PDB file of C-alpha atoms in Angstrom:
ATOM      1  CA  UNK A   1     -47.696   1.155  -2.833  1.00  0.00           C
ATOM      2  CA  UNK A   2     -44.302   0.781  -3.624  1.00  0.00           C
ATOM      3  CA  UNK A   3     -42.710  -2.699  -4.177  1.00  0.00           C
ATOM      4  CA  UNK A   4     -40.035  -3.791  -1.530  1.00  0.00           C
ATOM      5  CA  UNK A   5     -36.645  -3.297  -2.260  1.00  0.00           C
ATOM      6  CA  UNK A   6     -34.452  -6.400  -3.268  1.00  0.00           C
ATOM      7  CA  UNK A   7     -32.144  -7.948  -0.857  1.00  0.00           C
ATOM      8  CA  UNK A   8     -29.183  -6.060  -2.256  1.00  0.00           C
ATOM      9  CA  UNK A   9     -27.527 -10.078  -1.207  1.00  0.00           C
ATOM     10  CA  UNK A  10     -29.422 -11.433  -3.686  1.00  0.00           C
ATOM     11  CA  UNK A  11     -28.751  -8.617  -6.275  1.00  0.00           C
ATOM     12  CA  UNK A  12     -25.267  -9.225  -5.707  1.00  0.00           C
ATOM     13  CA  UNK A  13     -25.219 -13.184  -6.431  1.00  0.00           C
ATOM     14  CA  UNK A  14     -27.445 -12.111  -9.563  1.00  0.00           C
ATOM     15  CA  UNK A  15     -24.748  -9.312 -11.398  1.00  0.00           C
ATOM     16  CA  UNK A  16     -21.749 -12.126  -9.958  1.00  0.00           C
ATOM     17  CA  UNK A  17     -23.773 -14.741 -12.003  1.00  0.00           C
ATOM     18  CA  UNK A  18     -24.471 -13.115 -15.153  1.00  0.00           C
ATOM     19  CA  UNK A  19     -20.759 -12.399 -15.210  1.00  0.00           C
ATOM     20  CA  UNK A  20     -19.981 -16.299 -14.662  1.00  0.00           C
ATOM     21  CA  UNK A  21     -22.271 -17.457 -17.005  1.00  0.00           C
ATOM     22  CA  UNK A  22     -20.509 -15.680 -19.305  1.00  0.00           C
ATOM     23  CA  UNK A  23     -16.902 -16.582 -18.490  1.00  0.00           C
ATOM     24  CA  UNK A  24     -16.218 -13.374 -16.868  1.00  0.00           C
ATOM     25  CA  UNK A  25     -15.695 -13.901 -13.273  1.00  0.00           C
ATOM     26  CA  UNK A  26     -14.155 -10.835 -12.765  1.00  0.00           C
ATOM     27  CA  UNK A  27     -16.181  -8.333 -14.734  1.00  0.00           C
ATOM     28  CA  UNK A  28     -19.168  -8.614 -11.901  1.00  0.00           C
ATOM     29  CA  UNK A  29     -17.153  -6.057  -9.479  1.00  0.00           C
ATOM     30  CA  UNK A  30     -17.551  -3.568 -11.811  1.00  0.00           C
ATOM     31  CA  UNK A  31     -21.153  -4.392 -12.437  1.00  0.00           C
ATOM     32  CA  UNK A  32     -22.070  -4.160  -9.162  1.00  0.00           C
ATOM     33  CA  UNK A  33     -20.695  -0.478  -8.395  1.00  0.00           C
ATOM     34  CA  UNK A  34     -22.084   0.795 -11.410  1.00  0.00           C
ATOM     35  CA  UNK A  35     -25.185  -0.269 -10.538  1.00  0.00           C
ATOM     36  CA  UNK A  36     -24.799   1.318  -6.871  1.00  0.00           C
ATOM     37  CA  UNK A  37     -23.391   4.556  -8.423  1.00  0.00           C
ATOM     38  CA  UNK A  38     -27.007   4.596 -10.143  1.00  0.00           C
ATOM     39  CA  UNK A  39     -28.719   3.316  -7.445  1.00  0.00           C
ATOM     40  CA  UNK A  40     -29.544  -0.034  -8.369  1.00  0.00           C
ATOM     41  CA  UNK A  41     -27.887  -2.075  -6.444  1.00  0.00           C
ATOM     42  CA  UNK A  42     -25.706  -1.559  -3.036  1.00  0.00           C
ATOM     43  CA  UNK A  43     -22.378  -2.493  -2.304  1.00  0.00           C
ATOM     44  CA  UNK A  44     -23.050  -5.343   0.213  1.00  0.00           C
ATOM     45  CA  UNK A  45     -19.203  -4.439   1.746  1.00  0.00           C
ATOM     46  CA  UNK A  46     -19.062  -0.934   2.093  1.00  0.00           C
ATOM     47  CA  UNK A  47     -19.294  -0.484   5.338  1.00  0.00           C
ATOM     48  CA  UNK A  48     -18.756   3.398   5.257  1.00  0.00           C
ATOM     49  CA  UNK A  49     -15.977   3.055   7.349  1.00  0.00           C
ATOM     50  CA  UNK A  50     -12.811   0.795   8.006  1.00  0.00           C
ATOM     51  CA  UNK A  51     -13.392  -3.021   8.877  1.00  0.00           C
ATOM     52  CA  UNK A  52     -13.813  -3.840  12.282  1.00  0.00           C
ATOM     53  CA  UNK A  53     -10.805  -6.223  12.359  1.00  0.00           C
ATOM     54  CA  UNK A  54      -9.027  -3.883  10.334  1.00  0.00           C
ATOM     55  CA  UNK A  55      -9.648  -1.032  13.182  1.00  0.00           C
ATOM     56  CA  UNK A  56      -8.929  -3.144  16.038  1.00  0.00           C
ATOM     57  CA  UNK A  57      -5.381  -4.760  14.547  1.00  0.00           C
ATOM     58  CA  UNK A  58      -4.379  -0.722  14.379  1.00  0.00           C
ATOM     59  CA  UNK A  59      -4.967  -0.233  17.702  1.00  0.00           C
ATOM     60  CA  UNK A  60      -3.592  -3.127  19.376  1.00  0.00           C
ATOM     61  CA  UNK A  61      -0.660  -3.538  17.294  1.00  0.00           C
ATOM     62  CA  UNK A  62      -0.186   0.678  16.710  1.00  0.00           C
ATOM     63  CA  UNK A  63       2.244  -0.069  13.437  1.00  0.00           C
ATOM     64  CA  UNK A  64       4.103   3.525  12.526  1.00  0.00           C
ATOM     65  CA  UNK A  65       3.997   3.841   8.887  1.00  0.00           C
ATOM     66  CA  UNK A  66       6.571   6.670   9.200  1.00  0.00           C
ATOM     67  CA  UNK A  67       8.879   5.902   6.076  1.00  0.00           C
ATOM     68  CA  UNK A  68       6.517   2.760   4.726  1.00  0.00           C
ATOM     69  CA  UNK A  69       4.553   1.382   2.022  1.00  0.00           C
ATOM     70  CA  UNK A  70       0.940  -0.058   2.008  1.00  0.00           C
ATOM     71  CA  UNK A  71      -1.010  -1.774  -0.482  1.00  0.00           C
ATOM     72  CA  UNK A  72      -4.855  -2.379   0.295  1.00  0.00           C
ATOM     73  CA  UNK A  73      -6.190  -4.740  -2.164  1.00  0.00           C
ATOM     74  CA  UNK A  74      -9.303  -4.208  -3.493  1.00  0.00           C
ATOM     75  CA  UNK A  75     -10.253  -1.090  -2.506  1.00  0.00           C
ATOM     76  CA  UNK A  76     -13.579  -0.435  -2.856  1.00  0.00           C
ATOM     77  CA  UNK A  77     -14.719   2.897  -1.730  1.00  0.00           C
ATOM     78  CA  UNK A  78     -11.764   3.849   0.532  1.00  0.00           C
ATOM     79  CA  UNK A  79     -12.509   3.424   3.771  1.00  0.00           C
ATOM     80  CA  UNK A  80      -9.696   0.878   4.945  1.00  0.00           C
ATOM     81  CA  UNK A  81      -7.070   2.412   2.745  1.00  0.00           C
ATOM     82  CA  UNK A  82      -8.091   5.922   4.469  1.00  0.00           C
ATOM     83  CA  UNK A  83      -7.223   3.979   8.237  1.00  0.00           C
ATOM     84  CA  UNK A  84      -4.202   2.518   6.874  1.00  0.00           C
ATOM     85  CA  UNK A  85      -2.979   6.152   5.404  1.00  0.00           C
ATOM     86  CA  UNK A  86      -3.765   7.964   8.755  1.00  0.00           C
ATOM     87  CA  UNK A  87      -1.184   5.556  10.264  1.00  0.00           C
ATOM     88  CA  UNK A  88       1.219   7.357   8.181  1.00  0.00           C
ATOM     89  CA  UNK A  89       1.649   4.676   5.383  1.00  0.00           C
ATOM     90  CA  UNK A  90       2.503   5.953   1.642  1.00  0.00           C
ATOM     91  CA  UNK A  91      -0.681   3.899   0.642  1.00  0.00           C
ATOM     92  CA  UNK A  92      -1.254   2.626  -2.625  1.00  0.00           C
ATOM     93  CA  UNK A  93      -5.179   0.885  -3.184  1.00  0.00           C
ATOM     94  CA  UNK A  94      -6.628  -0.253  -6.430  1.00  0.00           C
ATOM     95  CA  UNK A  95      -9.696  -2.062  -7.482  1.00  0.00           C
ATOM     96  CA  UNK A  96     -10.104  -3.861 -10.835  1.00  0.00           C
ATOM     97  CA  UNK A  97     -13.551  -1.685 -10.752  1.00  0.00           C
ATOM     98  CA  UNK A  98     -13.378   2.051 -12.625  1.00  0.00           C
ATOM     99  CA  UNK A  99     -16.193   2.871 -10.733  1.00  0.00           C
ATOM    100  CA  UNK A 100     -14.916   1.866  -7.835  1.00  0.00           C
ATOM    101  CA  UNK A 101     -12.022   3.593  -8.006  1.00  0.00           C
ATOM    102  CA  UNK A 102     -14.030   6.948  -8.632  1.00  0.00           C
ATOM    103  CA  UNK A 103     -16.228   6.545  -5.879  1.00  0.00           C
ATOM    104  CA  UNK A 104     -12.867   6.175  -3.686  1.00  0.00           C
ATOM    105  CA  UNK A 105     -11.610   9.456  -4.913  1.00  0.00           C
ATOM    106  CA  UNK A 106     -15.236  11.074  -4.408  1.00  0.00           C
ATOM    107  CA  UNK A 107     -15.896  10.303  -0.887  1.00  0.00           C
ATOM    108  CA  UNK A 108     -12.538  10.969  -0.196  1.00  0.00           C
ATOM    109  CA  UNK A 109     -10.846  14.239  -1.898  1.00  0.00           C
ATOM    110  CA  UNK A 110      -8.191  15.301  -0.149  1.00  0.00           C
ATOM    111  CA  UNK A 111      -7.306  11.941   0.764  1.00  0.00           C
ATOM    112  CA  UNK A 112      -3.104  11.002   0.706  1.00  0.00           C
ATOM    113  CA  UNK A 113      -3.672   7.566  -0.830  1.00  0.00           C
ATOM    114  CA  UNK A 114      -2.847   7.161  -4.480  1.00  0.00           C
ATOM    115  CA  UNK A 115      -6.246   5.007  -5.779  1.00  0.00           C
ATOM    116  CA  UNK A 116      -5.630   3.008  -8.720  1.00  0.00           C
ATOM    117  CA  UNK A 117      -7.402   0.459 -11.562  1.00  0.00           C
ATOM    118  CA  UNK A 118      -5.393  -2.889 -11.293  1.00  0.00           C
ATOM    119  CA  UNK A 119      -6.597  -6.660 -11.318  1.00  0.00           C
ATOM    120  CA  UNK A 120      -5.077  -8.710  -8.495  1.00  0.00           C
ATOM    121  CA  UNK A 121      -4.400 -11.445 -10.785  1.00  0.00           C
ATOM    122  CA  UNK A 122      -2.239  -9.797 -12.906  1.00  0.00           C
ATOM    123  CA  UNK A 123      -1.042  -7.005 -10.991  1.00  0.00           C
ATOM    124  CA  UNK A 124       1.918  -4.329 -12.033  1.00  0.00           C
ATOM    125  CA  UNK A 125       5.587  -6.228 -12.120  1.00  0.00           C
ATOM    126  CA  UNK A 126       6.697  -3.395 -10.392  1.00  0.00           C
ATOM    127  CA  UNK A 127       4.599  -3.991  -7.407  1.00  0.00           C
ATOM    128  CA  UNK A 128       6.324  -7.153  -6.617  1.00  0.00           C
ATOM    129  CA  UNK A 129       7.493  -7.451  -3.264  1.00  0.00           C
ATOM    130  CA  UNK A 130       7.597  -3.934  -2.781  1.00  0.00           C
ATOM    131  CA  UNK A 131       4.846  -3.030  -0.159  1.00  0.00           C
ATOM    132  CA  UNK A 132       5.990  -3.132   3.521  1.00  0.00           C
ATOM    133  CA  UNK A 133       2.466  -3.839   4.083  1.00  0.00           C
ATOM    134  CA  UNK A 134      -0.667  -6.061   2.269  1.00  0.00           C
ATOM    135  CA  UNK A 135      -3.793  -5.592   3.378  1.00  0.00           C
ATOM    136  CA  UNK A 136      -6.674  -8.137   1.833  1.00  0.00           C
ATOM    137  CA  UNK A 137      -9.885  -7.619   2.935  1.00  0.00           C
ATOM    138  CA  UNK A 138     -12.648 -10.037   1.501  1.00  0.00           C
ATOM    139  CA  UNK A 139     -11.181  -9.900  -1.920  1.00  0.00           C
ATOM    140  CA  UNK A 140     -10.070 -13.378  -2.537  1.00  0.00           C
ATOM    141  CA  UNK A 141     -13.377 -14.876  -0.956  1.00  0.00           C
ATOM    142  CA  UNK A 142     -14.953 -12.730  -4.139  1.00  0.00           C
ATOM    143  CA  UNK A 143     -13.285 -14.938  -6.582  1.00  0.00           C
ATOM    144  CA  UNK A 144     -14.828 -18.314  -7.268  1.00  0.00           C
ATOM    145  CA  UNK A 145     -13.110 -21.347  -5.562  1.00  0.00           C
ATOM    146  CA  UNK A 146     -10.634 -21.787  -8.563  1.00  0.00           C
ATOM    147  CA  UNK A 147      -8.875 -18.473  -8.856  1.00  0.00           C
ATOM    148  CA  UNK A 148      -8.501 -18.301  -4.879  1.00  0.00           C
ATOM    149  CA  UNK A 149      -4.918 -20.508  -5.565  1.00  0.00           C
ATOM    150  CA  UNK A 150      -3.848 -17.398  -8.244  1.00  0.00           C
ATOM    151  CA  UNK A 151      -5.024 -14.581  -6.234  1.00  0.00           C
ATOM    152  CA  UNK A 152      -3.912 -16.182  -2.975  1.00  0.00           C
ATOM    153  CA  UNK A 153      -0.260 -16.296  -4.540  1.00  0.00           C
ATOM    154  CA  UNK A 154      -0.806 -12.874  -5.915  1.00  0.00           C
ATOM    155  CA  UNK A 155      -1.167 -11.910  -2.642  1.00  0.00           C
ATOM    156  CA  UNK A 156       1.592 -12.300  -1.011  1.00  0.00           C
ATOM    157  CA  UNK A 157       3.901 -12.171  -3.677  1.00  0.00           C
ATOM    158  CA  UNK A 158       3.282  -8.095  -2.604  1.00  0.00           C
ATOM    159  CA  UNK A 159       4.630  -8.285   0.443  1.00  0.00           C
ATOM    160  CA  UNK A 160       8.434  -6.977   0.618  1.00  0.00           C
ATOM    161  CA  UNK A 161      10.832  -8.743   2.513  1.00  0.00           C
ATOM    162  CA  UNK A 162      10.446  -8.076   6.290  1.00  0.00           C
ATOM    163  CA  UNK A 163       6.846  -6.509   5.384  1.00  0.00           C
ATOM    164  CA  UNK A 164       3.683  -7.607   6.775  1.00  0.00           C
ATOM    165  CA  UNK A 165       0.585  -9.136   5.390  1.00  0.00           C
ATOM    166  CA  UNK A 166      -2.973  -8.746   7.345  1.00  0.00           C
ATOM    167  CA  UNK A 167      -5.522 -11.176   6.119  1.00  0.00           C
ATOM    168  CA  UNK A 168      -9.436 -10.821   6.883  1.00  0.00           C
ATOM    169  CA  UNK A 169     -11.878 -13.066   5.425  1.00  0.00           C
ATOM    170  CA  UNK A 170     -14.767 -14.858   6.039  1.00  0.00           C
ATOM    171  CA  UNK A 171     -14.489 -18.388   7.007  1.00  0.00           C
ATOM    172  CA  UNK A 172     -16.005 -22.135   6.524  1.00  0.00           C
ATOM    173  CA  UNK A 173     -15.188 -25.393   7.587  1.00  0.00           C
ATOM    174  CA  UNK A 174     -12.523 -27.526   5.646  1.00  0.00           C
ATOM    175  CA  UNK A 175     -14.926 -30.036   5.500  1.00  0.00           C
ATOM    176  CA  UNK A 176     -17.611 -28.220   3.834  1.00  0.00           C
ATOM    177  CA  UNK A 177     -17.474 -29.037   0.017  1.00  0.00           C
ATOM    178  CA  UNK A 178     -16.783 -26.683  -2.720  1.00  0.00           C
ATOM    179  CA  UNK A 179     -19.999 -27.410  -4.252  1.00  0.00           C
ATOM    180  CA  UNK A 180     -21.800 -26.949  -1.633  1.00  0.00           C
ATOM    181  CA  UNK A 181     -20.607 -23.272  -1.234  1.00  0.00           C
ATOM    182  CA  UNK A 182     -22.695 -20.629  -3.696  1.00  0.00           C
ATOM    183  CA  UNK A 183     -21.426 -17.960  -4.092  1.00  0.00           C
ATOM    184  CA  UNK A 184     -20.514 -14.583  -3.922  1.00  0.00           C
ATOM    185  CA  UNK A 185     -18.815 -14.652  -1.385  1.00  0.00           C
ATOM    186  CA  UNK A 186     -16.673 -17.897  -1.119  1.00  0.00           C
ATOM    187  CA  UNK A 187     -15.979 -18.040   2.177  1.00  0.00           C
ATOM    188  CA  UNK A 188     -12.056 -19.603   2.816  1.00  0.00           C
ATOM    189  CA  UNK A 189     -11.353 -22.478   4.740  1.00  0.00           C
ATOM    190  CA  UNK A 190      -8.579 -22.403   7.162  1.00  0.00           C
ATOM    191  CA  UNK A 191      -6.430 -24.279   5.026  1.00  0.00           C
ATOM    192  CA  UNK A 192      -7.067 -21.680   2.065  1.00  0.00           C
ATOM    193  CA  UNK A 193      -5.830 -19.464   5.097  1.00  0.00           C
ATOM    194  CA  UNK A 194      -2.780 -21.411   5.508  1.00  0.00           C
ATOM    195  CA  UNK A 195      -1.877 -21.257   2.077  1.00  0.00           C
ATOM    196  CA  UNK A 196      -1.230 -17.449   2.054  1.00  0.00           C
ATOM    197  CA  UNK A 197       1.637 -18.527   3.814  1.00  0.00           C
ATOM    198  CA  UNK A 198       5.359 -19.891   1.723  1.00  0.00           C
ATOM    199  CA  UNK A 199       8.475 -20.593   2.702  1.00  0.00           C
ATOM    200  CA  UNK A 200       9.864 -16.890   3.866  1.00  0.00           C
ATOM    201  CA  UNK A 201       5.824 -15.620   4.427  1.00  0.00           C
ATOM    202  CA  UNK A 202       5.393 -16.909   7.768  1.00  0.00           C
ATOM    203  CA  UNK A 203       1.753 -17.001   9.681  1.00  0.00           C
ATOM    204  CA  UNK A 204       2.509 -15.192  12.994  1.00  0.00           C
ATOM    205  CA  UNK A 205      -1.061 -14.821  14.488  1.00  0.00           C
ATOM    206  CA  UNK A 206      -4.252 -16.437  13.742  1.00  0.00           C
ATOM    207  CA  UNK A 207      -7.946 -15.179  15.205  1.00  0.00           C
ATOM    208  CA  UNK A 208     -11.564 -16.860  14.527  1.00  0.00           C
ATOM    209  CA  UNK A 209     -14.631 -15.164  15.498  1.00  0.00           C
ATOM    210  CA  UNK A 210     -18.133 -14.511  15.051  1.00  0.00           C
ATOM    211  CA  UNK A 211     -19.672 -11.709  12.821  1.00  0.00           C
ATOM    212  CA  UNK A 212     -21.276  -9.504  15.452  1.00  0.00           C
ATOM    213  CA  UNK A 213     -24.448  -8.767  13.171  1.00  0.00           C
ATOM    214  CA  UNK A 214     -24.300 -12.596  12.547  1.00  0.00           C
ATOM    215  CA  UNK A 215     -23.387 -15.087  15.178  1.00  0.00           C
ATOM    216  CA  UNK A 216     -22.793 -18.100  13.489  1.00  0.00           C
ATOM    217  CA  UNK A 217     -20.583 -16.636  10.710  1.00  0.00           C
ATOM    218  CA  UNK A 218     -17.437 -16.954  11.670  1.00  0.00           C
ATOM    219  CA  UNK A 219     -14.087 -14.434  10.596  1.00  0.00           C
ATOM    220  CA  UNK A 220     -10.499 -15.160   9.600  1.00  0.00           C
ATOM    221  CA  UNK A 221      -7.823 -12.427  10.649  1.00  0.00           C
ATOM    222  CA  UNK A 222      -4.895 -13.745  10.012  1.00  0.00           C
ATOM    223  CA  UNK A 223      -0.930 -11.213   9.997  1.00  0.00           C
ATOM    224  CA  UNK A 224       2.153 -12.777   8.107  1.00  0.00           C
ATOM    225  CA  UNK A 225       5.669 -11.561   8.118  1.00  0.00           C
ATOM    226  CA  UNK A 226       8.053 -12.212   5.364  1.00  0.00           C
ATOM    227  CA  UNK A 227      11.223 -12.751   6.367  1.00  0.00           C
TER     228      UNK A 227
END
């Protein structure tokens, strides 16, 4: 008989932890999908299809991405950067994972979206404020508590003026302490939430609610418009 297969949550927190033990806290993305890629491990994320949030923002707010730019940060395997492209957005979407990235191209080959290698927290100079629209999904909640401020800035500091940013993101209480929060993810507070926005990135809409497959988990989607 066969032995039962991990919880592919608690392979997760295992690769994320050998990277962190070793000062890496980065390094466990890539890890991860090239474990799945062998079949080791699975990609607790990929969803095999666009986020639910991401899904219903496009059809209630319909944005025409005739003429625009998109950046999805950390792509993963495609899916929301393939929603955001059929909306007619010149999309870019990179992952700091090489796997990743391949397995983005590979489920999706004649896709329009250029798929790159980048880390958020040092991203391309020429990206700065260039991208008409940001879209971070459950990126910055992969980075441990005390890289959120850095990636949070990195962020936004995408976002051209007039552009839009679309936050999603798992949430917690602000009174729940860091240390009482292991991780992967890191779920992000509201004020982690308000921090996204500066003084020309202004939060315009705010929503909180519960993970169908998971009542009492609770979900940030949160838009910002730079003036």
């Amino acid at each position: 008989m066969s032995e039962p297969a991990e919880d592919p949550d608690v392979v997760t927190q295992r690769i994320a932890r050998e990277s962190l033990d070793q000062d890496d806290p980065t390094g466990w993305f890539e890890r991860l999908y090239s474990a799945a890629s062998e079949g080791a491990a699975v990609v607790p994320w990929d969803r095999g299809a666009a986020h639910q949030l991401l899904a219903e923002w496009a059809e209630q707010a319909q944005p025409s991405g005739a003429g625009k730019t998109a950046l999805i940060v950390g792509a993963g395997t495609g899916w929301d950067a393939e929603l955001i492209a059929d909306l007619g957005y010149d999309t870019t979407a990179f992952d700091i994972s090489p796997t990743a990235i391949e397995a983005a191209r590979s489920n999706h080959p004649d896709s329009k979206v250029e798929y790159v290698t980048a880390d958020l927290l040092d991203p391309p100079p020429e990206w700065h404020r260039a991208f008409d629209l940001v879209v971070e999904i459950y990126t910055v909640q992969a980075l441990p508590i005390e890289l959120q401020p850095v990636a949070i800035k990195q962020v936004g500091e995408q976002v051209a003026p007039g552009g839009t940013l679309l936050v999603i993101a798992a949430a917690r209480p602000d009174d729940q302490p860091d240390e009482a929060v292991e991780g992967p993810p890191w779920p992000l507070t509201r004020s982690a939430i308000d921090s996204f926005a500066t003084s020309d990135l202004h939060l315009i809409q705010l929503t909180r609610s519960p993970n169908p497959t998971a009542p009492t988990l609770h979900r940030w989607r949160a838009e910002y418009v730079r003036e």
